[in-house]
Amino acid sequence: MSFGPPPSIYTHSALEADRSRARRRRRVLGAAAAVSAVVCLGAGVLWYDSAGHEKRRTDTTQARQAPDAIRETVEKTPVSPEGQVVVQHNEPNLTGKQQRLAPGTWATGKILARAVANHIEGYRIEPDPDWDAKAWTLTLDGHVCATSRDVTADGRTAIVVQPARAKSSGKNGVCDEVIMVDLDTGKKLWQQTMPSAGSAYVTNTDIALTQGVVAIAWREGSVAYAMDGGKRLWNTTVATSRCPDTGFAGGRALLALVTCGEGDNTTYRVAKLDPRTGRTVWQYPVSKGVNSVWLPSADPPVIAIQAGDYTVTDLISLDSKTGEQLTRIPMTKYKPDCSIDMYFGVVAKCYGMVVGRDRVFVMSKDNDDITKPENQITAFDLKKGTAVAKFQGRPFQPVLPLRTNGDDLIIYRSTLDDVRPAAVVDWNPQTGKETPYLLFHLPDEYGRLSNPDDSDILYEQGHAFFARRELERDDVHPKDPVLSVIGVGSAGLKH
């Protein structure tokens, strides 16, 4: 299976580069004029709490993590929320109608990395970067098959690759190569061939990282490797298990989605595994009649289910020690989406929802009344299932939960307004306080960048990144490079 043509060397005239830099400065830095007006606007927060209850403070300190722990950064409030471009890359040489797919985006404090087709590229994060400030390129043996959002505390991640093979080999399209990458340097740290993975394809291969372990599943088997050195720790096949692992969720723990049967007879269970041995710690049987199951969080364990609909219908939180169900939260009025991608490792990738230590933050469905806020984010208690706080969007300014920040939530508020800028804000659900982190305008012609259906949207170490997952040629200007990613940082943040 092919995911588009391999990249070729990028050439672009200095004149066009200067023009593009001028355009992006005008659009992004143009938000400065609106900063004072925006900061004075209402926070749009509704907060529910019992009178007299002591309010827990948000933890703004961060314990030093082990190098192979999955990164959990706590963000600092920038000196100024005024935005400036810190990364921009345009993908060259797109031909015909074929898409070039970009299934992975990761950021460190220094580098924004993108997996595109059969390579990974790293771009330097710096104020007003030179045109296409590429730091490194890692060429792979074939196209990327599966990626994880997990990044270690010292800036590593792992991917699964589909090595290029002749059709006569009988293994054309098989995704059986796992690679560990240092995102700051672009160095390949180790590479292994997955055992008995002849049925691993882009449509069924899933990868997760946790506690010094890289785990991969492909429905007919699974395997785990040590992050340090790539030693194989354990593996399973259909010969050893009639109910194979479909996929994993990583982070602080390792959850497996276990699938039994096929078609209408399919049943699911969720298992917490010991990452080093693969041993089952506990299991939770999902009710029969469920069409699909996803794992948006391993710790605290939260599962999303599709029961008789085309979207997520319920969220279920489990006890992290026993696997017993704590609560079930109906999603009738909400819009978490776990089925945008049909490949590249999807079991743990859900948009429009973020799981915190004891809260889950979920984006609502859009409001049809254009005079009212576009949508809202609701925080639910994971033990009781009750709504405990709400953050309102604004008319023509929908809000999207991005990630937790200690006990706070980082939110992206997009805009269709030429005056009011888009914003990244920190929201404390305990106090209702909204703190602006970044204020900016994205270029008009790149509206899809703000849509989580089309783009990866990240905020990491003071920078917001918008990265298209599918890159297509512009038919009007077929020879022009196409914007792949743009990053915004604070004009007042020292780099």
Coordinates of C-alpha atoms in Angstrom, one line a residue:
M1 CA 0.0 0.0 0.0
S2 CA 1.4 3.3 -1.0
F3 CA 0.9 6.7 0.7
G4 CA 2.0 9.1 -2.0
P5 CA 5.3 9.8 -3.8
P6 CA 8.5 10.1 -1.8
P7 CA 9.6 13.6 -1.2
S8 CA 12.2 15.3 -3.5
I9 CA 14.6 18.1 -2.9
Y10 CA 13.0 21.4 -2.1
T11 CA 14.0 24.5 -4.2
H12 CA 12.4 27.9 -3.9
S13 CA 13.4 31.3 -5.0
A14 CA 14.6 33.9 -2.5
L15 CA 12.1 36.4 -3.8
E16 CA 9.1 34.1 -3.1
A17 CA 10.5 33.3 0.3
D18 CA 10.8 37.0 1.2
R19 CA 7.2 37.6 0.0
S20 CA 5.9 34.7 2.1
R21 CA 7.8 35.9 5.2
A22 CA 6.3 39.4 4.8
R23 CA 2.8 37.9 4.4
R24 CA 3.0 35.8 7.5
R25 CA 4.4 38.6 9.6
R26 CA 1.4 40.8 8.7
R27 CA -1.1 38.1 9.5
V28 CA 0.4 36.7 12.7
L29 CA 1.8 39.9 14.3
G30 CA -1.3 41.8 13.3
A31 CA -2.9 40.4 16.3
A32 CA -0.9 42.8 18.5
A33 CA -3.3 45.7 17.7
A34 CA -6.2 43.6 19.1
V35 CA -4.4 42.4 22.2
S36 CA -5.6 45.1 24.6
A37 CA -9.2 44.8 23.4
V38 CA -9.2 41.0 23.6
V39 CA -7.8 40.8 27.1
C40 CA -10.6 42.9 28.4
L41 CA -13.3 40.6 27.0
G42 CA -15.2 38.4 29.4
A43 CA -13.7 35.0 30.2
G44 CA -16.9 33.1 29.2
V45 CA -16.6 30.7 32.1
L46 CA -19.4 29.0 34.1
W47 CA -18.1 27.2 37.2
Y48 CA -20.2 24.7 39.3
D49 CA -19.1 24.0 42.9
S50 CA -20.7 23.6 46.3
A51 CA -20.5 26.8 48.5
G52 CA -17.9 26.6 51.2
H53 CA -15.9 23.7 49.7
E54 CA -12.1 24.2 49.7
K55 CA -10.8 24.7 46.2
R56 CA -7.8 22.7 45.3
R57 CA -5.0 24.7 43.8
T58 CA -3.6 23.9 40.4
D59 CA -0.2 22.3 40.6
T60 CA 2.3 24.6 38.8
T61 CA 5.4 22.7 39.9
Q62 CA 6.8 19.8 38.0
A63 CA 8.8 16.9 39.5
R64 CA 11.8 15.8 37.4
Q65 CA 10.7 12.9 35.2
A66 CA 12.9 9.9 34.4
P67 CA 14.2 10.0 30.8
D68 CA 12.0 7.2 29.6
A69 CA 8.8 8.4 31.3
I70 CA 6.2 9.8 29.0
R71 CA 6.5 13.5 29.0
E72 CA 4.1 15.6 31.1
T73 CA 5.1 19.3 30.9
V74 CA 3.7 22.1 32.9
E75 CA 3.6 25.4 30.9
K76 CA 4.7 28.8 32.0
T77 CA 2.7 31.9 31.4
P78 CA 4.5 33.8 28.6
V79 CA 5.7 37.4 29.2
S80 CA 3.5 38.5 26.3
P81 CA 0.6 36.8 24.6
E82 CA 1.5 38.5 21.3
G83 CA 2.1 35.8 18.7
Q84 CA 5.0 35.4 16.2
V85 CA 5.9 32.7 13.7
V86 CA 8.5 30.2 15.0
V87 CA 8.1 27.4 12.5
Q88 CA 6.9 27.3 8.9
H89 CA 7.4 24.5 6.3
N90 CA 5.9 24.2 2.8
E91 CA 5.9 20.8 1.3
P92 CA 7.3 20.8 -2.3
N93 CA 6.8 18.7 -5.4
L94 CA 3.2 17.5 -4.9
T95 CA 2.1 15.9 -8.2
G96 CA -1.2 14.9 -9.7
K97 CA -4.2 14.1 -7.5
Q98 CA -2.4 11.8 -5.1
Q99 CA -2.2 12.9 -1.5
R100 CA 1.0 12.9 0.5
L101 CA 0.0 11.9 4.0
A102 CA 1.6 13.2 7.2
P103 CA 0.5 10.9 10.0
G104 CA 2.7 12.2 12.9
T105 CA 3.5 15.5 14.6
W106 CA 5.7 15.9 17.7
A107 CA 7.3 18.9 19.4
T108 CA 10.2 19.4 21.8
G109 CA 11.4 22.7 23.1
K110 CA 13.8 23.0 20.1
I111 CA 12.3 21.0 17.3
L112 CA 9.0 20.4 15.5
A113 CA 9.1 17.0 13.8
R114 CA 6.8 15.7 11.1
A115 CA 6.4 12.2 9.7
V116 CA 5.5 12.7 6.0
A117 CA 5.3 9.7 3.5
N118 CA 8.7 7.9 3.9
H119 CA 10.7 10.3 6.0
I120 CA 10.7 12.4 9.2
E121 CA 11.9 16.0 9.2
G122 CA 12.8 18.2 12.1
Y123 CA 12.4 22.0 11.9
R124 CA 14.1 24.4 14.2
I125 CA 11.8 26.4 16.5
E126 CA 13.1 30.0 16.5
P127 CA 11.7 33.5 16.3
D128 CA 11.0 34.6 12.7
P129 CA 12.7 31.5 11.2
D130 CA 14.6 31.5 8.0
W131 CA 12.7 30.0 5.1
D132 CA 12.2 26.3 5.7
A133 CA 14.5 26.1 8.8
K134 CA 15.1 22.4 8.5
A135 CA 17.4 20.9 11.1
W136 CA 17.4 17.3 10.0
T137 CA 15.8 14.7 7.7
L138 CA 15.6 11.0 8.6
T139 CA 14.9 8.9 5.5
L140 CA 13.0 5.6 6.3
D141 CA 12.9 2.2 4.5
G142 CA 9.3 2.9 3.5
H143 CA 6.2 4.8 4.4
V144 CA 5.1 5.4 8.0
C145 CA 2.4 3.0 9.1
A146 CA 1.6 3.9 12.7
T147 CA 2.5 6.7 15.1
S148 CA 1.8 7.6 18.7
R149 CA 1.4 11.0 20.4
D150 CA 3.6 9.7 23.2
V151 CA 7.0 11.4 23.6
T152 CA 9.5 10.6 26.4
A153 CA 10.8 13.1 28.9
D154 CA 14.1 13.3 27.0
G155 CA 12.4 13.8 23.5
R156 CA 12.1 10.3 21.9
T157 CA 9.3 8.6 20.2
A158 CA 8.7 5.4 18.1
I159 CA 7.0 4.7 14.8
V160 CA 6.1 1.7 12.7
V161 CA 7.3 1.6 9.1
Q162 CA 6.2 -0.3 6.0
P163 CA 9.5 -1.2 4.3
A164 CA 9.5 -1.0 0.5
R165 CA 9.4 -4.5 -1.0
A166 CA 8.9 -6.0 -4.4
K167 CA 5.4 -7.3 -5.1
S168 CA 6.8 -10.7 -5.8
S169 CA 8.1 -10.9 -2.2
G170 CA 4.6 -11.6 -0.9
K171 CA 5.2 -9.0 1.9
N172 CA 4.5 -5.9 -0.1
G173 CA 2.5 -3.5 2.2
V174 CA 3.5 -5.3 5.5
C175 CA 4.2 -3.0 8.4
D176 CA 6.8 -4.9 10.4
E177 CA 9.6 -2.4 11.2
V178 CA 9.7 -0.4 14.4
I179 CA 12.1 2.5 14.9
M180 CA 13.0 4.6 17.9
V181 CA 13.9 8.2 17.1
D182 CA 15.5 11.1 18.9
L183 CA 13.4 14.1 17.9
D184 CA 15.9 16.7 18.8
T185 CA 18.7 15.2 16.6
G186 CA 16.8 13.1 14.1
K187 CA 19.0 10.1 15.0
K188 CA 17.7 6.6 14.6
L189 CA 18.4 5.0 18.0
W190 CA 17.4 1.4 17.1
Q191 CA 15.4 -0.5 14.6
Q192 CA 13.7 -4.0 14.9
T193 CA 11.7 -6.3 12.7
M194 CA 8.5 -7.3 14.4
P195 CA 8.0 -11.1 14.7
S196 CA 5.2 -12.9 12.9
A197 CA 3.8 -9.6 11.7
G198 CA 2.9 -10.7 8.1
S199 CA -0.7 -9.4 8.7
A200 CA 0.3 -6.0 10.1
Y201 CA -0.9 -3.2 7.7
V202 CA -1.5 0.5 7.9
T203 CA -5.2 -0.2 8.7
N204 CA -4.6 -2.3 11.8
T205 CA -1.3 -1.5 13.3
D206 CA -1.2 0.4 16.6
I207 CA 1.7 1.7 18.7
A208 CA 2.0 3.1 22.3
L209 CA 4.9 4.1 24.7
T210 CA 4.9 3.7 28.4
Q211 CA 7.4 3.2 31.3
G212 CA 10.4 2.4 29.2
V213 CA 8.5 0.2 26.8
V214 CA 7.3 0.4 23.2
A215 CA 4.2 -1.8 22.5
I216 CA 2.8 -2.6 19.1
A217 CA -0.4 -4.5 18.2
W218 CA -1.8 -5.5 14.8
R219 CA -5.0 -7.6 15.7
E220 CA -3.2 -10.9 15.0
G221 CA -0.3 -10.3 17.3
S222 CA 1.5 -7.9 19.5
V223 CA 5.1 -7.2 20.6
A224 CA 6.9 -5.0 23.2
Y225 CA 10.4 -3.7 23.2
A226 CA 12.6 -1.9 25.7
M227 CA 13.0 1.8 24.8
D228 CA 16.6 1.6 25.8
G229 CA 18.3 -0.5 23.1
G230 CA 15.2 -2.2 21.6
K231 CA 15.4 -5.6 23.3
R232 CA 12.3 -7.6 22.7
L233 CA 10.4 -8.1 26.0
W234 CA 7.4 -10.2 25.0
N235 CA 5.1 -11.0 22.1
T236 CA 1.8 -12.8 21.3
T237 CA 0.3 -14.3 18.2
V238 CA -3.1 -15.7 17.3
A239 CA -1.6 -19.1 17.9
T240 CA -1.1 -18.2 21.6
S241 CA -4.3 -16.1 22.0
R242 CA -7.7 -16.5 20.4
C243 CA -8.5 -12.9 21.5
P244 CA -5.6 -10.8 20.3
D245 CA -4.7 -7.3 21.3
T246 CA -6.2 -4.8 18.8
G247 CA -4.3 -1.8 20.1
F248 CA -2.7 0.0 23.1
A249 CA -2.9 3.2 25.0
G250 CA 0.3 4.3 26.8
G251 CA 1.5 7.1 29.0
R252 CA 1.6 6.4 32.7
A253 CA 0.3 2.9 32.2
L254 CA -0.4 0.3 29.4
L255 CA -4.0 -0.5 28.4
A256 CA -4.8 -3.1 25.7
L257 CA -8.0 -3.3 23.7
V258 CA -8.6 -7.1 23.4
T259 CA -11.0 -8.3 20.6
C260 CA -12.8 -11.6 20.3
G261 CA -14.8 -12.9 17.4
E262 CA -15.6 -11.2 14.1
G263 CA -18.4 -9.2 12.5
D264 CA -21.6 -9.1 14.5
N265 CA -20.2 -11.5 17.0
T266 CA -17.3 -9.3 18.0
T267 CA -16.9 -8.6 21.7
Y268 CA -14.3 -6.4 23.5
R269 CA -12.5 -6.2 26.8
V270 CA -10.0 -3.8 28.1
A271 CA -6.9 -5.1 30.0
K272 CA -4.3 -3.3 32.0
L273 CA -0.9 -5.0 31.3
D274 CA 2.4 -5.1 33.0
P275 CA 4.5 -3.3 30.4
R276 CA 7.7 -5.3 31.0
T277 CA 6.1 -8.8 30.9
G278 CA 2.7 -8.4 29.1
R279 CA 1.0 -10.0 32.1
T280 CA -2.6 -9.0 32.6
V281 CA -3.2 -7.0 35.8
W282 CA -7.0 -6.7 35.4
Q283 CA -9.7 -6.9 32.8
Y284 CA -12.9 -5.0 32.1
P285 CA -15.5 -6.7 29.8
V286 CA -17.2 -4.2 27.6
S287 CA -21.0 -4.8 27.2
K288 CA -22.1 -6.8 24.1
G289 CA -23.6 -4.9 21.2
V290 CA -20.9 -2.2 21.2
N291 CA -19.6 -1.5 17.6
S292 CA -16.3 0.1 18.4
V293 CA -14.1 0.9 21.4
W294 CA -11.2 3.4 21.9
L295 CA -8.8 4.1 24.7
P296 CA -8.3 7.8 25.1
S297 CA -6.5 7.4 28.4
A298 CA -4.6 4.6 30.2
D299 CA -4.2 6.3 33.6
P300 CA -6.7 7.2 34.7
P301 CA -8.3 4.5 32.5
V302 CA -11.1 5.9 30.3
I303 CA -12.7 4.1 27.4
A304 CA -14.9 5.6 24.7
I305 CA -17.5 3.4 23.1
Q306 CA -19.7 3.5 20.0
A307 CA -23.0 1.8 20.8
G308 CA -25.5 1.9 17.9
D309 CA -24.3 5.1 16.4
Y310 CA -21.5 6.5 14.1
T311 CA -19.9 8.5 16.9
V312 CA -18.8 8.1 20.5
T313 CA -21.9 7.5 22.5
D314 CA -20.5 7.0 26.0
L315 CA -17.3 7.5 28.1
I316 CA -16.6 4.9 30.8
S317 CA -14.1 5.6 33.6
L318 CA -12.5 2.7 35.4
D319 CA -10.7 2.2 38.7
S320 CA -7.0 2.2 37.9
K321 CA -6.2 -0.5 40.6
T322 CA -9.1 -2.9 40.0
G323 CA -10.6 -2.1 36.6
E324 CA -14.0 -1.8 38.0
Q325 CA -16.4 0.7 36.4
L326 CA -16.7 4.0 38.2
T327 CA -19.1 5.9 36.0
R328 CA -20.6 6.1 32.5
I329 CA -21.0 9.5 30.9
P330 CA -23.5 9.8 28.0
M331 CA -22.1 11.8 25.1
T332 CA -25.5 12.8 23.5
K333 CA -24.7 16.5 23.6
Y334 CA -21.0 16.3 23.1
K335 CA -18.5 15.7 20.2
P336 CA -15.5 13.7 21.1
D337 CA -14.2 12.1 17.9
C338 CA -12.2 8.9 17.9
S339 CA -12.8 7.8 14.3
I340 CA -11.3 10.6 12.2
D341 CA -8.4 8.5 11.0
M342 CA -8.9 5.0 9.8
Y343 CA -5.2 4.1 10.0
F344 CA -1.8 5.1 11.4
G345 CA -2.6 3.8 14.9
V346 CA -6.0 5.0 16.1
V347 CA -7.0 3.2 19.3
A348 CA -5.7 6.0 21.6
K349 CA -6.3 9.0 19.3
C350 CA -9.4 11.0 20.2
Y351 CA -10.0 14.6 19.4
G352 CA -12.4 17.0 21.2
M353 CA -11.6 15.5 24.6
V354 CA -8.8 15.5 27.1
V355 CA -8.4 13.3 30.2
G356 CA -6.9 14.8 33.3
R357 CA -6.0 13.3 36.7
D358 CA -9.6 13.3 37.9
R359 CA -11.5 15.1 35.2
V360 CA -12.4 14.5 31.6
F361 CA -12.9 17.6 29.4
V362 CA -15.2 17.2 26.5
M363 CA -16.1 19.5 23.6
S364 CA -19.9 20.0 23.0
K365 CA -21.6 19.8 19.6
D366 CA -21.8 23.0 17.7
N367 CA -24.6 25.5 18.4
D368 CA -26.9 26.2 15.4
D369 CA -27.8 29.7 16.7
I370 CA -25.2 32.0 15.4
T371 CA -25.9 34.6 18.0
K372 CA -24.8 32.3 20.8
P373 CA -21.5 30.7 21.7
E374 CA -20.3 28.3 19.0
N375 CA -19.7 25.5 21.5
Q376 CA -18.4 24.8 25.0
I377 CA -16.1 22.5 27.0
T378 CA -17.5 20.6 30.0
A379 CA -15.4 19.1 32.7
F380 CA -16.8 15.9 34.2
D381 CA -15.8 14.2 37.5
L382 CA -14.3 10.8 36.6
K383 CA -15.6 9.2 39.8
K384 CA -19.1 10.6 39.8
G385 CA -19.8 11.4 36.2
T386 CA -21.2 14.8 37.1
A387 CA -20.4 18.1 35.3
V388 CA -18.3 20.2 37.5
A389 CA -17.3 23.2 35.3
K390 CA -17.9 24.7 31.9
F391 CA -15.9 26.9 29.5
Q392 CA -17.9 28.8 26.9
G393 CA -16.8 29.5 23.4
R394 CA -18.0 32.6 21.7
P395 CA -20.1 33.4 18.5
F396 CA -17.9 32.3 15.6
Q397 CA -15.1 31.3 18.0
P398 CA -15.3 27.6 18.8
V399 CA -13.1 26.1 21.5
L400 CA -11.1 22.9 21.4
P401 CA -9.4 21.2 24.4
L402 CA -5.8 20.4 23.6
R403 CA -4.1 19.0 26.7
T404 CA -3.9 19.3 30.5
N405 CA -1.5 21.6 32.2
G406 CA -1.2 20.2 35.7
D407 CA -4.8 20.4 36.8
D408 CA -5.6 23.2 34.3
L409 CA -6.7 22.8 30.7
I410 CA -5.0 24.3 27.7
I411 CA -7.7 25.4 25.1
Y412 CA -7.4 26.6 21.5
R413 CA -10.1 29.1 20.5
S414 CA -10.2 29.6 16.8
T415 CA -11.8 32.5 15.0
L416 CA -13.7 33.5 11.9
D417 CA -13.3 37.2 12.8
D418 CA -10.8 39.5 11.1
V419 CA -10.5 41.6 14.3
R420 CA -10.6 39.2 17.2
P421 CA -7.6 36.9 17.0
A422 CA -7.4 33.1 17.6
A423 CA -6.1 32.3 21.1
V424 CA -4.4 29.6 23.2
V425 CA -5.5 30.0 26.8
D426 CA -5.0 28.2 30.1
W427 CA -8.2 27.6 32.0
N428 CA -8.3 26.7 35.7
P429 CA -11.6 24.9 36.2
Q430 CA -11.4 25.3 40.0
T431 CA -11.3 29.1 40.0
G432 CA -12.7 29.8 36.5
K433 CA -9.6 31.9 35.7
E434 CA -8.7 32.2 32.0
T435 CA -5.0 33.1 31.2
P436 CA -4.1 34.1 27.6
Y437 CA -1.0 32.3 26.4
L438 CA -1.0 33.3 22.7
L439 CA -3.0 35.6 20.5
F440 CA -2.6 35.4 16.7
H441 CA -4.1 35.2 13.3
L442 CA -3.5 32.2 11.0
P443 CA -3.2 33.1 7.3
D444 CA -6.7 33.4 5.7
E445 CA -6.0 30.8 3.0
Y446 CA -5.2 28.1 5.5
G447 CA -8.4 27.8 7.4
R448 CA -8.2 24.0 7.5
L449 CA -5.3 24.3 9.8
S450 CA -7.7 25.2 12.7
N451 CA -9.9 22.2 12.1
P452 CA -9.0 19.1 14.2
D453 CA -10.6 17.0 11.5
D454 CA -7.8 17.9 9.1
S455 CA -4.9 19.0 11.2
D456 CA -2.8 18.0 14.3
I457 CA -3.0 20.9 16.8
L458 CA -0.4 20.9 19.5
Y459 CA 0.8 23.2 22.3
E460 CA 4.1 22.4 23.8
Q461 CA 6.6 24.5 25.8
G462 CA 5.2 27.8 24.8
H463 CA 4.4 27.1 21.2
A464 CA 1.3 26.2 19.2
F465 CA 1.6 24.1 16.1
F466 CA -0.9 23.5 13.3
A467 CA 0.0 20.6 10.9
R468 CA -2.0 19.3 8.0
R469 CA -2.4 15.5 7.9
E470 CA -3.1 15.4 4.2
L471 CA -1.0 17.4 1.7
E472 CA -2.5 18.0 -1.8
R473 CA -1.4 20.0 -4.8
D474 CA -3.0 23.4 -5.4
D475 CA -4.6 22.9 -8.9
V476 CA -4.6 26.7 -9.5
H477 CA -0.9 26.8 -8.7
P478 CA 0.3 23.2 -9.3
K479 CA 4.0 24.0 -9.0
D480 CA 3.8 25.9 -5.7
P481 CA 4.8 24.2 -2.4
V482 CA 1.9 23.6 0.0
L483 CA 1.9 24.7 3.6
S484 CA 2.5 21.7 5.8
V485 CA 2.9 23.2 9.3
I486 CA 3.0 26.6 11.0
G487 CA 4.1 27.2 14.6
V488 CA 3.4 30.2 16.7
G489 CA 5.3 31.4 19.9
S490 CA 5.2 34.4 22.1
A491 CA 7.0 37.5 21.0
G492 CA 7.9 38.0 24.6
L493 CA 9.2 34.5 25.2
K494 CA 13.0 34.1 25.2
H495 CA 14.3 31.4 23.0

